[in-house]
Every structure is written in structure tokens, then in C-alpha cells.
Short mmCIF file of C-alpha atoms (C1' of nucleotides) in Angstrom, two decimals:
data_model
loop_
_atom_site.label_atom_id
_atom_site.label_comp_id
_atom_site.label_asym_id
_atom_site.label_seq_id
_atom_site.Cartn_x
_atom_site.Cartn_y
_atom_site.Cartn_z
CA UNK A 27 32.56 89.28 84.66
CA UNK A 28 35.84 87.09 84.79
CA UNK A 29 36.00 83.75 82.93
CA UNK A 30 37.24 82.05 85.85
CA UNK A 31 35.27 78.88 86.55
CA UNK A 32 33.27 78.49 90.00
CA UNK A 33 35.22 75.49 91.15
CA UNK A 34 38.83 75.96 91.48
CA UNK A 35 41.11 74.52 94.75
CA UNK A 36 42.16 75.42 97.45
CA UNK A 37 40.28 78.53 97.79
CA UNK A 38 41.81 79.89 101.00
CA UNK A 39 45.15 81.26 101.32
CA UNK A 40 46.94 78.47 99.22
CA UNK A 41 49.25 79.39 96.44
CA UNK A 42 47.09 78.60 93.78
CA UNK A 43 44.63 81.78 95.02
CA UNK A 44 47.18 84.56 96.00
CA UNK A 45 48.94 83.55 92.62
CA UNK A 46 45.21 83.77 91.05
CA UNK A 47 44.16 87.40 92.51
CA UNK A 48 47.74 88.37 92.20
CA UNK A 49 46.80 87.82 88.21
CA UNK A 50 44.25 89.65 88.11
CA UNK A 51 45.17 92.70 89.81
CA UNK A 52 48.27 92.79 87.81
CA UNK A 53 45.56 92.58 84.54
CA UNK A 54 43.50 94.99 85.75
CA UNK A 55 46.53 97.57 87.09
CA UNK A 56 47.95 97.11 83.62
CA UNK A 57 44.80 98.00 82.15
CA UNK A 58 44.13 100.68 83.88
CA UNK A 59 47.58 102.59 82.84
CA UNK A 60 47.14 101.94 79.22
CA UNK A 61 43.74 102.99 79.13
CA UNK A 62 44.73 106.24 80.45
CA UNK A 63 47.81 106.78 78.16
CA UNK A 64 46.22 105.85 75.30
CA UNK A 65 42.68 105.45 75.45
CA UNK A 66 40.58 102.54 76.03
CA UNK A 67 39.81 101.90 72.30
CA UNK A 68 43.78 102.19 71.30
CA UNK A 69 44.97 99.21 73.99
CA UNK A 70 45.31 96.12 72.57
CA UNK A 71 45.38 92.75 74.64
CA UNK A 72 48.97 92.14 73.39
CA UNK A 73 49.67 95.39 75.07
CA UNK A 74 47.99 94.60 78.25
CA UNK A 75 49.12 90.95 78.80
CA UNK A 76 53.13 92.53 78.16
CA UNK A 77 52.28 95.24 80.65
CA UNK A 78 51.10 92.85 83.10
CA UNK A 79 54.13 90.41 82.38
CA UNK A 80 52.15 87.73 81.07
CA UNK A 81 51.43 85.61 78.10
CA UNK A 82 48.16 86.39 75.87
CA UNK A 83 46.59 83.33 76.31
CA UNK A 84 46.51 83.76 80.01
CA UNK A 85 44.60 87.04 79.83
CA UNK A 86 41.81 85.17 78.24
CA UNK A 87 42.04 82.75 81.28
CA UNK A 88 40.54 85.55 83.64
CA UNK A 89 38.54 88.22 81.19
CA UNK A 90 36.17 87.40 78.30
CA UNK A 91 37.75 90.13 76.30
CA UNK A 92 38.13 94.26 76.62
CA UNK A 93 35.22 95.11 77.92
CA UNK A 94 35.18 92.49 80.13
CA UNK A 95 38.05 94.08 81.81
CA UNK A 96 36.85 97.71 81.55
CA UNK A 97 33.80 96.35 83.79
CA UNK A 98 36.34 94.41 85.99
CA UNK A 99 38.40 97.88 86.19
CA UNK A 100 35.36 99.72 87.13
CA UNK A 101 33.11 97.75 89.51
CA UNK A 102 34.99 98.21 92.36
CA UNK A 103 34.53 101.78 92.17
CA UNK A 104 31.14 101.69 90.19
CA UNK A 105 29.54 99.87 93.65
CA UNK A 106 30.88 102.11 96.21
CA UNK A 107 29.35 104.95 93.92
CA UNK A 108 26.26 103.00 93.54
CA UNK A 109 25.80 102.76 97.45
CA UNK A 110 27.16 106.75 98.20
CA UNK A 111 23.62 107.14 96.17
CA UNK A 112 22.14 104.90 98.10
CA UNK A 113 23.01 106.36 101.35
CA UNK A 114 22.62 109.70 100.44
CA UNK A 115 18.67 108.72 98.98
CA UNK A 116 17.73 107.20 102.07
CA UNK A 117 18.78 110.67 104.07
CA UNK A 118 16.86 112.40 101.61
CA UNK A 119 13.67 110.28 102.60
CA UNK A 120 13.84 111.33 105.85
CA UNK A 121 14.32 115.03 105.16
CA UNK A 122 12.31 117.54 106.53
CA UNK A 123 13.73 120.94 106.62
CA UNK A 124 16.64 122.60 104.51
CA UNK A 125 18.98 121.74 107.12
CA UNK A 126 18.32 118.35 107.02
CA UNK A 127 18.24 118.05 103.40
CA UNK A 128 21.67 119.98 103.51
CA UNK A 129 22.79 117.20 105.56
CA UNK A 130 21.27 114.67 103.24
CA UNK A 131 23.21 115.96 99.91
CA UNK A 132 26.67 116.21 102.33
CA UNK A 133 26.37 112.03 102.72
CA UNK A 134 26.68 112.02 99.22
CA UNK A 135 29.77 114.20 98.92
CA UNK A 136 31.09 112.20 102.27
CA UNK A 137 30.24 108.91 100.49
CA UNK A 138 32.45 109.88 97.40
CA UNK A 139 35.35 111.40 98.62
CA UNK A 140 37.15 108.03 99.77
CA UNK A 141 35.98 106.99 96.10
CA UNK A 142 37.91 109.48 94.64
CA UNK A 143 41.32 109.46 97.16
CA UNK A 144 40.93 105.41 97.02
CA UNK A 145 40.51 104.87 93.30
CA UNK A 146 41.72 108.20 91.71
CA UNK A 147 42.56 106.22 88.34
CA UNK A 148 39.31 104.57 87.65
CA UNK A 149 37.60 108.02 88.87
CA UNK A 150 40.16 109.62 86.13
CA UNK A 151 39.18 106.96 83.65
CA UNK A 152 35.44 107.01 83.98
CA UNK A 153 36.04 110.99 83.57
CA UNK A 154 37.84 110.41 80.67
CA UNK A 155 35.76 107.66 78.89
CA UNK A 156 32.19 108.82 80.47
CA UNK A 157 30.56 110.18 76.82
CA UNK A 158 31.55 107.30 74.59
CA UNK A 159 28.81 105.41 72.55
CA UNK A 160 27.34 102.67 74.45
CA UNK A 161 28.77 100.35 72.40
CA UNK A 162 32.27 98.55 72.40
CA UNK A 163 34.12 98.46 75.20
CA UNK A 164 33.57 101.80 76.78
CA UNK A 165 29.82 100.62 77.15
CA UNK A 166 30.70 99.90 81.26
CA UNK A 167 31.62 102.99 81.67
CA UNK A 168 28.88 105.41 79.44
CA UNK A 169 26.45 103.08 81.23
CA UNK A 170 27.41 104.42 84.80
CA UNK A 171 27.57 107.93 83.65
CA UNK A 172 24.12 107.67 82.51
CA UNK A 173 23.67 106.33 86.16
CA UNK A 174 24.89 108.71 87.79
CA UNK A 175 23.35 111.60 85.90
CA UNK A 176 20.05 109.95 85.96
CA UNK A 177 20.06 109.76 90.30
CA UNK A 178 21.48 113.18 90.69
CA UNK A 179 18.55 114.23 88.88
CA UNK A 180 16.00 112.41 90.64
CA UNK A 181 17.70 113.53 93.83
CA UNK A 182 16.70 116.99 93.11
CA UNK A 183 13.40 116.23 91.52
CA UNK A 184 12.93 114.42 94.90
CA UNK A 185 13.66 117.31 97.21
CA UNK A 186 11.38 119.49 94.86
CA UNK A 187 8.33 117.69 95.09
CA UNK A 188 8.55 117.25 98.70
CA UNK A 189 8.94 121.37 98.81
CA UNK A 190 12.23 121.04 100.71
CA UNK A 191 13.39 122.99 97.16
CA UNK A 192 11.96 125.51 95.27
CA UNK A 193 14.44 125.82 91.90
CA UNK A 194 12.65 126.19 88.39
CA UNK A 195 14.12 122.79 86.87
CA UNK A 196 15.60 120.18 89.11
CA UNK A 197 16.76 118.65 85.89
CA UNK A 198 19.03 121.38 85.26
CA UNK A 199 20.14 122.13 88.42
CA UNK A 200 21.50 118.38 89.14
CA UNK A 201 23.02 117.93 86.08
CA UNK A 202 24.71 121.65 86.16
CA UNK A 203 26.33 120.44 89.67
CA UNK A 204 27.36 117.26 88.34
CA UNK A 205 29.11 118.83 85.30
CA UNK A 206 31.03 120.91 87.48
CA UNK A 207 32.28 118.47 90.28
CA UNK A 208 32.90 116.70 86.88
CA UNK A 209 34.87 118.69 85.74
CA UNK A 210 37.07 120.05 89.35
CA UNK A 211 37.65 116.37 89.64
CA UNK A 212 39.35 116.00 86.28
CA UNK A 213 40.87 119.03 86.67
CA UNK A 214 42.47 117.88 89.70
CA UNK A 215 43.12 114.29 89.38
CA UNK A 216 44.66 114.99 85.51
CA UNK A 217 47.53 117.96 87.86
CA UNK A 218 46.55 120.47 86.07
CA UNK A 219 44.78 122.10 89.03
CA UNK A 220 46.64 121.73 92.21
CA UNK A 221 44.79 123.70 94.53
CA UNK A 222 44.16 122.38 97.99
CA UNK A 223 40.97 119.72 98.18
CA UNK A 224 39.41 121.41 100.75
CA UNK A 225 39.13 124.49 98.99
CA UNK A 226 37.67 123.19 95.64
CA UNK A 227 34.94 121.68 97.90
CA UNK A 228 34.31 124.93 99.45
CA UNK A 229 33.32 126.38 96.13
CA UNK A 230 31.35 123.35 95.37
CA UNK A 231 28.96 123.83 98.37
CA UNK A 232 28.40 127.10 97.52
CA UNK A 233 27.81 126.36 94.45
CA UNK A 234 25.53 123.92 95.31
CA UNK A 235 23.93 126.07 97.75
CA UNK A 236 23.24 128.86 95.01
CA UNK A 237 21.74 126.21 92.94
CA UNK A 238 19.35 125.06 96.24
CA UNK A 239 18.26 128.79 96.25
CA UNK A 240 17.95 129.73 92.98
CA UNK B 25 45.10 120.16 56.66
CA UNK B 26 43.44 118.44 53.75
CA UNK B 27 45.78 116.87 50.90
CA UNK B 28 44.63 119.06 48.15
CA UNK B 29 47.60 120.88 45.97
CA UNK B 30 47.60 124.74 45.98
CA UNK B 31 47.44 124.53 42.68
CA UNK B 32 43.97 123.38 40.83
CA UNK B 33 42.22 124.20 38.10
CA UNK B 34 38.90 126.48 37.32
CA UNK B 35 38.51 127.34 40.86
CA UNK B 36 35.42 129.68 40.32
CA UNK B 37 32.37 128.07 40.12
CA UNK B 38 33.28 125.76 38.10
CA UNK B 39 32.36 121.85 37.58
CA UNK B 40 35.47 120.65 39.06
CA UNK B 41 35.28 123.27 42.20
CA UNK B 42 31.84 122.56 43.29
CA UNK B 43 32.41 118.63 43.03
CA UNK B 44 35.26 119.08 45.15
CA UNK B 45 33.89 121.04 47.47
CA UNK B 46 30.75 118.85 47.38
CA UNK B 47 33.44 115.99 48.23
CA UNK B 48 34.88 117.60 50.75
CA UNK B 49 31.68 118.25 52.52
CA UNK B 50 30.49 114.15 52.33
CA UNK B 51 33.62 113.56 53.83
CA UNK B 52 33.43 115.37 56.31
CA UNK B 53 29.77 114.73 57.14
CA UNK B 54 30.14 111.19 56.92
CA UNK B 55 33.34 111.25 59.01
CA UNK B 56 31.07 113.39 61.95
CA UNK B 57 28.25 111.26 61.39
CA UNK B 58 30.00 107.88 62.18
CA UNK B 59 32.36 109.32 64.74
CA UNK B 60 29.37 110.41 66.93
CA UNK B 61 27.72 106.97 66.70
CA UNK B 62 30.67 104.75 66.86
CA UNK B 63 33.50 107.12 68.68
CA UNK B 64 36.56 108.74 66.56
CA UNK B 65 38.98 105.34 67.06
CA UNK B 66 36.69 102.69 65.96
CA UNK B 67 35.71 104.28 62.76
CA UNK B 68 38.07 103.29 59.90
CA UNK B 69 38.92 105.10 56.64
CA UNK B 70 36.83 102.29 54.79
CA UNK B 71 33.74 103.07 57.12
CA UNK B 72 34.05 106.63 56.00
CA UNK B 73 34.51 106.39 52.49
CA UNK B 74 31.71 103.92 51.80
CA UNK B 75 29.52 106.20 54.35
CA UNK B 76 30.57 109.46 52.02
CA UNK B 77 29.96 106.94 48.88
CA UNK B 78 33.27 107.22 47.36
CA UNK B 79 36.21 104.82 46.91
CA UNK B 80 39.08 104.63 49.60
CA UNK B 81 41.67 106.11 47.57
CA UNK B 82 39.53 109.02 47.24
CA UNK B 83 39.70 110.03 50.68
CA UNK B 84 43.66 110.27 50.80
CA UNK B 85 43.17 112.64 48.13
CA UNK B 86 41.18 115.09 50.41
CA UNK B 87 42.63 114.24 53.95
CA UNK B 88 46.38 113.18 55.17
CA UNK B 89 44.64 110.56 57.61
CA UNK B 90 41.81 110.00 60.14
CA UNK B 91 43.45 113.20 62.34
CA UNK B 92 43.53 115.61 59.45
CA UNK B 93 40.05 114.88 58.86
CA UNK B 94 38.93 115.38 62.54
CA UNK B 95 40.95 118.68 62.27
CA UNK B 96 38.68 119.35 59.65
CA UNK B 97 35.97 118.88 61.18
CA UNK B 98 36.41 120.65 64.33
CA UNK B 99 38.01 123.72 62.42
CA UNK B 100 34.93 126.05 61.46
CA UNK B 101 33.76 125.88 64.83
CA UNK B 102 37.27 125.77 66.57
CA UNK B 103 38.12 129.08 64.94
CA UNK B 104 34.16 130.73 65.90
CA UNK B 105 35.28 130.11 69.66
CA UNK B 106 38.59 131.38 69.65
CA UNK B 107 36.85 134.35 67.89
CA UNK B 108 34.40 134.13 70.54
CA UNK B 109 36.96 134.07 73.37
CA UNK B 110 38.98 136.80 71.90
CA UNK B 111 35.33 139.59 71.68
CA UNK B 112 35.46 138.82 75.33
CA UNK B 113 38.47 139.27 76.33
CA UNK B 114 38.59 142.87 74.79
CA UNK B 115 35.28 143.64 75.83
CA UNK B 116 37.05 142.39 79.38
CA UNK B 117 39.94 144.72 78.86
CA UNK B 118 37.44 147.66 78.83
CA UNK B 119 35.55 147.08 81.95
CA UNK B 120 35.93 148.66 84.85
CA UNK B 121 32.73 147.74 87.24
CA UNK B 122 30.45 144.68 87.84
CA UNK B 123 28.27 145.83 85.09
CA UNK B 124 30.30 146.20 82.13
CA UNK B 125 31.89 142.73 83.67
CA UNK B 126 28.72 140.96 83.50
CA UNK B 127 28.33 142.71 79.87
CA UNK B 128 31.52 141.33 78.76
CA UNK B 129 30.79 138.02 79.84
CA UNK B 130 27.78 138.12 78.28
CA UNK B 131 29.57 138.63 75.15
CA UNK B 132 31.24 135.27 75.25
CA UNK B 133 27.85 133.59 75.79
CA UNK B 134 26.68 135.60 72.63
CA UNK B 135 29.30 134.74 70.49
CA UNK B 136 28.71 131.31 71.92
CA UNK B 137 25.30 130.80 71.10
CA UNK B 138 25.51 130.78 67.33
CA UNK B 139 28.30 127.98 67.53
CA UNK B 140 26.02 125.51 69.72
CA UNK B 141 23.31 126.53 66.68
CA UNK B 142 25.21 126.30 63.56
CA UNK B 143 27.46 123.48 64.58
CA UNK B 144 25.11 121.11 66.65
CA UNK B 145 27.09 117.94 66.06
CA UNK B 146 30.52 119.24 65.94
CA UNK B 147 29.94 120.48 69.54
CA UNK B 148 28.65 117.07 70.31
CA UNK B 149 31.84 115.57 68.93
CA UNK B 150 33.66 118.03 70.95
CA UNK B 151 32.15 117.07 74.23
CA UNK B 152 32.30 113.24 73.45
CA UNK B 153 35.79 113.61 72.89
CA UNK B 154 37.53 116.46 74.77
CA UNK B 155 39.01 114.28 77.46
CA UNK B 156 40.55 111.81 75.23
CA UNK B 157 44.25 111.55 75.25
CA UNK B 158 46.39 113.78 73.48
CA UNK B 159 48.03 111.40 71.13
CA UNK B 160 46.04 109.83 67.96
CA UNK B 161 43.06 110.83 65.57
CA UNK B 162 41.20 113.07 68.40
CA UNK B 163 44.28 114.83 69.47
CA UNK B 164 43.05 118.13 67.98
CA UNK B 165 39.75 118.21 69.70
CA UNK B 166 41.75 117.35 73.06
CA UNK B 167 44.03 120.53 72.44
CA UNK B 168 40.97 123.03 71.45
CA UNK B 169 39.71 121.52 75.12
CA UNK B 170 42.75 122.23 76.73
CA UNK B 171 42.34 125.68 75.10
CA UNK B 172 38.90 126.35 75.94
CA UNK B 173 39.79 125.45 79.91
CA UNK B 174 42.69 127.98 79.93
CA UNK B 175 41.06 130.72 78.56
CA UNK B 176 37.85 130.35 80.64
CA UNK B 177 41.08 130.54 83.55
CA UNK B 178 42.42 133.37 81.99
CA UNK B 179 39.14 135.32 82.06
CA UNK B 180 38.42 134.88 85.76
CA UNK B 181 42.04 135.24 86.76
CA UNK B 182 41.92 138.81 85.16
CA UNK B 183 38.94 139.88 86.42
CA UNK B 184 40.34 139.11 89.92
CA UNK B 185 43.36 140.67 89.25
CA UNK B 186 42.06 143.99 88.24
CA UNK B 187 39.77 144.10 91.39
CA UNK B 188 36.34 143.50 89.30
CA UNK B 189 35.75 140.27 90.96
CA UNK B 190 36.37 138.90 94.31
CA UNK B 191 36.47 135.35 94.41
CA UNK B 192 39.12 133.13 96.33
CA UNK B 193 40.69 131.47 93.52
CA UNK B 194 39.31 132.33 90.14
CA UNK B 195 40.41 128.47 88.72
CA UNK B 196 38.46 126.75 90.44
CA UNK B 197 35.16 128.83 89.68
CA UNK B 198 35.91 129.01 86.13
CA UNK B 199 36.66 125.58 86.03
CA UNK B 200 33.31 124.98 87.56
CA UNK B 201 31.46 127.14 85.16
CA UNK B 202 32.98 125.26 82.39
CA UNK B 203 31.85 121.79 83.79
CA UNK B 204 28.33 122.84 84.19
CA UNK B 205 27.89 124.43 80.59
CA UNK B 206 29.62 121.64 79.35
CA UNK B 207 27.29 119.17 80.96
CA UNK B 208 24.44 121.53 80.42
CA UNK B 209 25.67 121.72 76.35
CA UNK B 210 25.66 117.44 76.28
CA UNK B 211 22.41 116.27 77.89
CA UNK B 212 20.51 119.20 76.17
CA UNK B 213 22.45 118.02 72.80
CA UNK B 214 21.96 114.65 73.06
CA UNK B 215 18.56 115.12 73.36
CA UNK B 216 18.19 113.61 76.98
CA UNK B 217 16.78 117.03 78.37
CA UNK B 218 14.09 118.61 76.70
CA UNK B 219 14.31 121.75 78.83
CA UNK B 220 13.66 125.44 76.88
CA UNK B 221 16.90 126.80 76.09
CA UNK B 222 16.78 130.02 77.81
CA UNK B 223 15.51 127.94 80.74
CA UNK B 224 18.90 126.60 80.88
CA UNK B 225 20.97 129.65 79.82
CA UNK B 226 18.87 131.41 83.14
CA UNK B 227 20.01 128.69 84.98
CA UNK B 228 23.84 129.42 84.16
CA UNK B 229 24.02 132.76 84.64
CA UNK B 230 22.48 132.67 87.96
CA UNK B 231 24.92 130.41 88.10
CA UNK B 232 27.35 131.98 86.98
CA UNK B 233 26.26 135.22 88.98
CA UNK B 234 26.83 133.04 92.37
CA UNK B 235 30.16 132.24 91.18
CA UNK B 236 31.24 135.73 90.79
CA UNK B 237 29.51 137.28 93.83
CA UNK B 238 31.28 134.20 96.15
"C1'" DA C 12 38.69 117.68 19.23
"C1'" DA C 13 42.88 116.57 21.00
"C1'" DA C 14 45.83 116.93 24.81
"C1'" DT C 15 46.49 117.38 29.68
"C1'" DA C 16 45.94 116.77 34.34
"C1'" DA C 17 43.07 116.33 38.17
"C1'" DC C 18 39.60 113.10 39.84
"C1'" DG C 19 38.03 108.70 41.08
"C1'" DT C 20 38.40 103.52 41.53
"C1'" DG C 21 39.11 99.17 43.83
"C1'" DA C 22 42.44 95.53 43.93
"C1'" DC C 23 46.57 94.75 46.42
"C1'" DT C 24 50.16 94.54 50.13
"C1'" DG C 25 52.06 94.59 54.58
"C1'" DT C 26 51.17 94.95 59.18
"C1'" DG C 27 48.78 94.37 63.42
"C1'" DT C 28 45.05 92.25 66.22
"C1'" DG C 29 41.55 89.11 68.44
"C1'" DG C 30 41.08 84.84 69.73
"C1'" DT C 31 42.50 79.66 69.86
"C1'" DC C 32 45.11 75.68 71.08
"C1'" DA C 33 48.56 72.13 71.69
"C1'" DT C 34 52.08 72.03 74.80
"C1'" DT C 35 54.66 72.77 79.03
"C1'" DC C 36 54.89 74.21 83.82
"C1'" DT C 37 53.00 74.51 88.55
"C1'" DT C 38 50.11 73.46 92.32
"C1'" DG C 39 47.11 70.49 94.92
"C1'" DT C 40 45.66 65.72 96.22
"C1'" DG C 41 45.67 60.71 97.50
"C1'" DC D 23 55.84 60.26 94.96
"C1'" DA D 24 52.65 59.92 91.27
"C1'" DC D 25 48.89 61.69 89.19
"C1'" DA D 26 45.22 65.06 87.97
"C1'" DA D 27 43.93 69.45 86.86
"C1'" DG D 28 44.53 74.26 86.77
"C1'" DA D 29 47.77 77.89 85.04
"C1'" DA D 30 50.74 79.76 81.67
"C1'" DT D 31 52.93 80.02 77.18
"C1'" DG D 32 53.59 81.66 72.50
"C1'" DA D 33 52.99 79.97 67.85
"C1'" DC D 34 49.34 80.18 64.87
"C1'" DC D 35 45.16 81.49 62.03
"C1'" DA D 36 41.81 84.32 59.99
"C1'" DC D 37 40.69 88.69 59.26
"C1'" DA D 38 40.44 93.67 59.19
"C1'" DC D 39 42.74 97.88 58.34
"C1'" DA D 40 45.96 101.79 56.56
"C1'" DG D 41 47.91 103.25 52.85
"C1'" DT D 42 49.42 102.66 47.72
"C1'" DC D 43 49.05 102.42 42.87
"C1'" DA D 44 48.10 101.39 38.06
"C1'" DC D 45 44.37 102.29 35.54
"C1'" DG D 46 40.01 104.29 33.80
"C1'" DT D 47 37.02 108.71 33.84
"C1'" DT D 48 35.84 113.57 33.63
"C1'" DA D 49 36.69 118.41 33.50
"C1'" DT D 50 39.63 122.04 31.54
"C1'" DT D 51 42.67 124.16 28.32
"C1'" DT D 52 44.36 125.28 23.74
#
DNA sequence: AAATAACGTGACTGTGTGGTCATTCTTGTG
DNA sequence: CACAAGAATGACCACACAGTCACGTTATTT
């Protein structure tokens, strides 16, 4: 991801490197607006290099081309994500009763609440862009929705076969829950729900602890 | 919609009806069919035409553009929900305990049922598409989203408000409910989970049930 | 069967886009 | 300070696309 070569000087806190990541962030903030006005497939580079207050040519100095930036956009987030899962798997290893198990799935949530209050515009733009074919430049962002649905799923098959949960389909169940915090989260990030955070979470737990014994 | 002039000729079952109907039909299957593999923006008018195995010009004969013809689409099944919606609210309008509640609601599942059946890929096209941007080619299925999330509102607000249902705030719930069958709709859909349907549809209405009895 | 008008065709035009590149500007180095 | 190399620029090219149109084809009417 990036095009910019390995060796490049005075790597430190010289000009050429704050002028370098200043670049890039301006690339990748730019980005990030127009995909959510418009649409990821309806940006052009012309647009994004204007937005950012640069020339074309540049943008090709630091991304290979659209989806090159998408995945620049989204890794950030996409890591912190991947490790929330991680975190919240290696609780569920050592799970033994529902209480601990309870405490297991509440890492997770823990783990991706600074994920959504530090990058509520990629969290808005996976949201938005998270069915698209896995082709073209969406691609990054289908393939981490795929991700994530496929380890909330095997976080409730998990539970299930170590009989810390007794639901019918763990398949369903996961993907039911992740459809609706889904779906609270767009709600909320987009304005068009403004009730307080703490509340919409409330509702989630229960939910999630209807689906646990159900 | 569509381009055609009110006025035509031998519109019984005659040769030039059922060829334009037949027309009309390619078009529109070819438009779905390339829209769900490639995603609404990247498909071009060329793309469709060749797909529906008629020249270019053709197509501006039938549609205005590429958002008329996603309008077209969506319509038969846009207008079944709205039907759908509106069964439910009346059947809402006459309850008056948690029974006839949970019968009402039923009735939107019912009338929801048949849609998911008849109109497999539409609803596909739907969900790949509903959180796209308002402006451009998928605007309409962006507004029937917008729709379906503030009537799902509407029916949990009123509930509350005429004392049927005691929930702290009937957006969020709804909301939730919406994400989940949404999710539910896509992965089942798309042919990632091979779950029994009414092993799903149990799922959401316990589901469901939680949600109205928290 | 002749006339009429919708239907269908594909070449054509103008515009916009992805990607390149010679050139100029800026930073780092000896 | 001079020189090298990275950074930035915007003109440029090839191409793909939306939409049009003059022409040929097919159904309908009289």
C-alpha cells in the first residue's frame, strides 16, 4: 500500500517527512470526504488531488491508484478492528461460565468503541461501502466485512461447542447481532439517530443477551 | 419512468406489445444482473445493452438514463413493501393488547415474505445498495431505504405511544430489528448461510419478541 | 399493398478520466 | 554554495462513456 519507495532522507523529523505524512493525510482526509458525499465509485483522482490541494501527478507519487487509497483510508481502522477480535477471542478461550463469557463478548464491544469515537468516518464509510462486489475499488472494504462477519460467527460457534451457549444456530445469532449494531451505528454516525450512546448500547446488550438465551 | 410515449399502437396482445414488453423485461434483467455483479456505478449503458442484446440507442428508447432504469427495477417490489407496510399499520391501528400487536406485526412479516420470494435479486440489489448516497443512479433505492427505516420507526413509536409496548425508546429497537433482518435477508441471499428459512424467521421473532418485552 | 409510424441500429461527437512525463521547485548533503 | 535527488506540477495522450441521430426494419392501419 503506498508507492512511496523504502529509501527516502532524512527520515526523522526533517522537513522532507512532516511535508511527506502531511501529504498523505491530506490524500487520505480528502478521500475520505468525497467518498462519503459521493460514493467511492463516483470520486475521481482529479477530484481528490483538488480536494487535497495538490497536483494529479503527485497523488500517484504516494497511492498506486483508488483502491490503493481506499485500503490506505481503511487500515488504520481495519487493524484496530482486527485486534478488538483478537482480544476478545483470546477471553473467549479462557471462558468458563456465562459470566465469564459475558465478560469475554464485553472486550469486544470495549475494543470497538474507541474505533468508532476515533475514526467515525471510515466506520461510516465501511458502513456505507460494506456490500459492494469484491471487485474495483470497494474490494478493501467488502473484504473486511466478510471479516468481520466471518469471526462474529465463529465467536458464537465457539462458545456453543464449548456449552458456554445453548442457541439453535450460532450462525444466525452472530450475524443477527452484527446486522443490528450495523445498523445503530449508521444510524447514529449518518445524525439521523441522536439518542445518547450509552443508551443504544443498553439495548444492544440486551439484545445480545436475548440472543445468548434464546 | 421509462421513455415510452402514452401513445402506441395495438396495445393488446399484439406483435408490437409483447416485443416491447419482452424488451422491457431484458432490460431490466440485464440491468439487475450486471448491477449485482459489478455494483450500480460501474455498469455503463453499453454494458447493459449488449448484456440485454440490443443496440445502445435502443435503451434510451425504454429508459431516461441509468437512474430511471434502477427505478425500474426496484419499483414492483418498492410498491409490494409500501403495501406491506401500510396492512400493518392498519392492522396496528386496530390493536389493543400484546396479542393482536404481535398479530399485526406478524402481518408485515407476511406481506414480507412473498417479496424476499418473488423478487430474490431485487432485494439483493436493495441491500447492496441502500446506504449509497443519495445523489446519482442508486438514489431511488437509497430513498425506499430511508423509507423502509422510518416506517419500521413509525411502527414502534406507535405502539409505545398507545401503551401496547413498553420499551425505552422505540428507535433504537426498531432500528435494531431492521439491522438484523437486513443482515439476516443478505447472507441468507447471497447464499453464504445455508440455514432453513423458518430457522431464521424463529430466530427474529424471538428476536423480535425480546425487543418488545425490554 | 401502400402508407405510416414506432422500433431498432451502430456510427459519431463531445466530454471526462486514468495514468504518464518532461519540467520546475524544494529539500538534503558534501 | 553547488549539486543530487526527491517532490510537485499540469499539459498531454489514449480511451471509454453518455447521449444523439440519420438511416434501415418491422408492425399496424387503411
Amino acid at each position: 500500500m503506498g508507492r512511496l519507495p523504502p529509501e527516502r532522507p532524512g527520515q526523522p523529523g526533517g522537513k522532507r517527512d512532516r511535508n511527506r505524512r502531511k501529504r498523505l493525510a491530506q490524500l487520505r482526509e480528502a478521500g475520505l470526504r468525497l467518498f462519503l458525499e459521493h460514493g467511492v465509485e463516483r470520486v475521481t483522482i482529479d477530484d481528490i488531488a483538488k480536494e487535497a490541494g495538490t497536483a494529479k501527478g503527485n497523488f500517484y507519487r504516494y497511492f498506486e491508484d483508488k483502491p490503493d487509497l481506499v485500503a490506505g483510508i481503511v487500515q488504520p481502522a481495519d487493524e484496530a478492528l482486527r485486534n478488538a477480535f483478537d482480544r476478545c477471542e483470546a477471553a473467549l478461550e479462557e471462558a468458563y461460565d456465562e459470566a465469564t463469557l459475558f465478560a469475554a463478548y464485553q472486550t469486544l464491544a470495549i475494543g470497538m468503541l474507541p474505533l468508532a469515537v476515533g475514526y467515525p468516518d471510515v466506520v461510516r464509510l465501511y458502513l456505507q461501502e460494506s456490500r459492494a462486489p469484491s471487485a474495483g475499488a470497494r474490494a478493501p472494504i467488502r473484504a473486511l466485512a466478510d471479516h468481520i462477519r466471518e469471526r462474529a460467527v465463529y465467536l458464537t460457534r465457539f462458545a456453543v461447542d464449548q456449552g458456554l451457549l445453548s442457541i439453535r444456530d450460532p450462525r444466525i445469532s452472530a450475524l443477527a447481532v452484527v446486522g443490528a449494531v450495523e445498523q445503530l451505528t449508521w444510524s447514529f454516525l449518518s445524525g439521523e439517530l441522536d439518542a445518547p450512546p450509552d443508551e443504544i448500547a443498553r439495548t444492544l446488550i440486551s439484545l445480545v443477551l436475548s440472543g445468548i438465551r434464546s
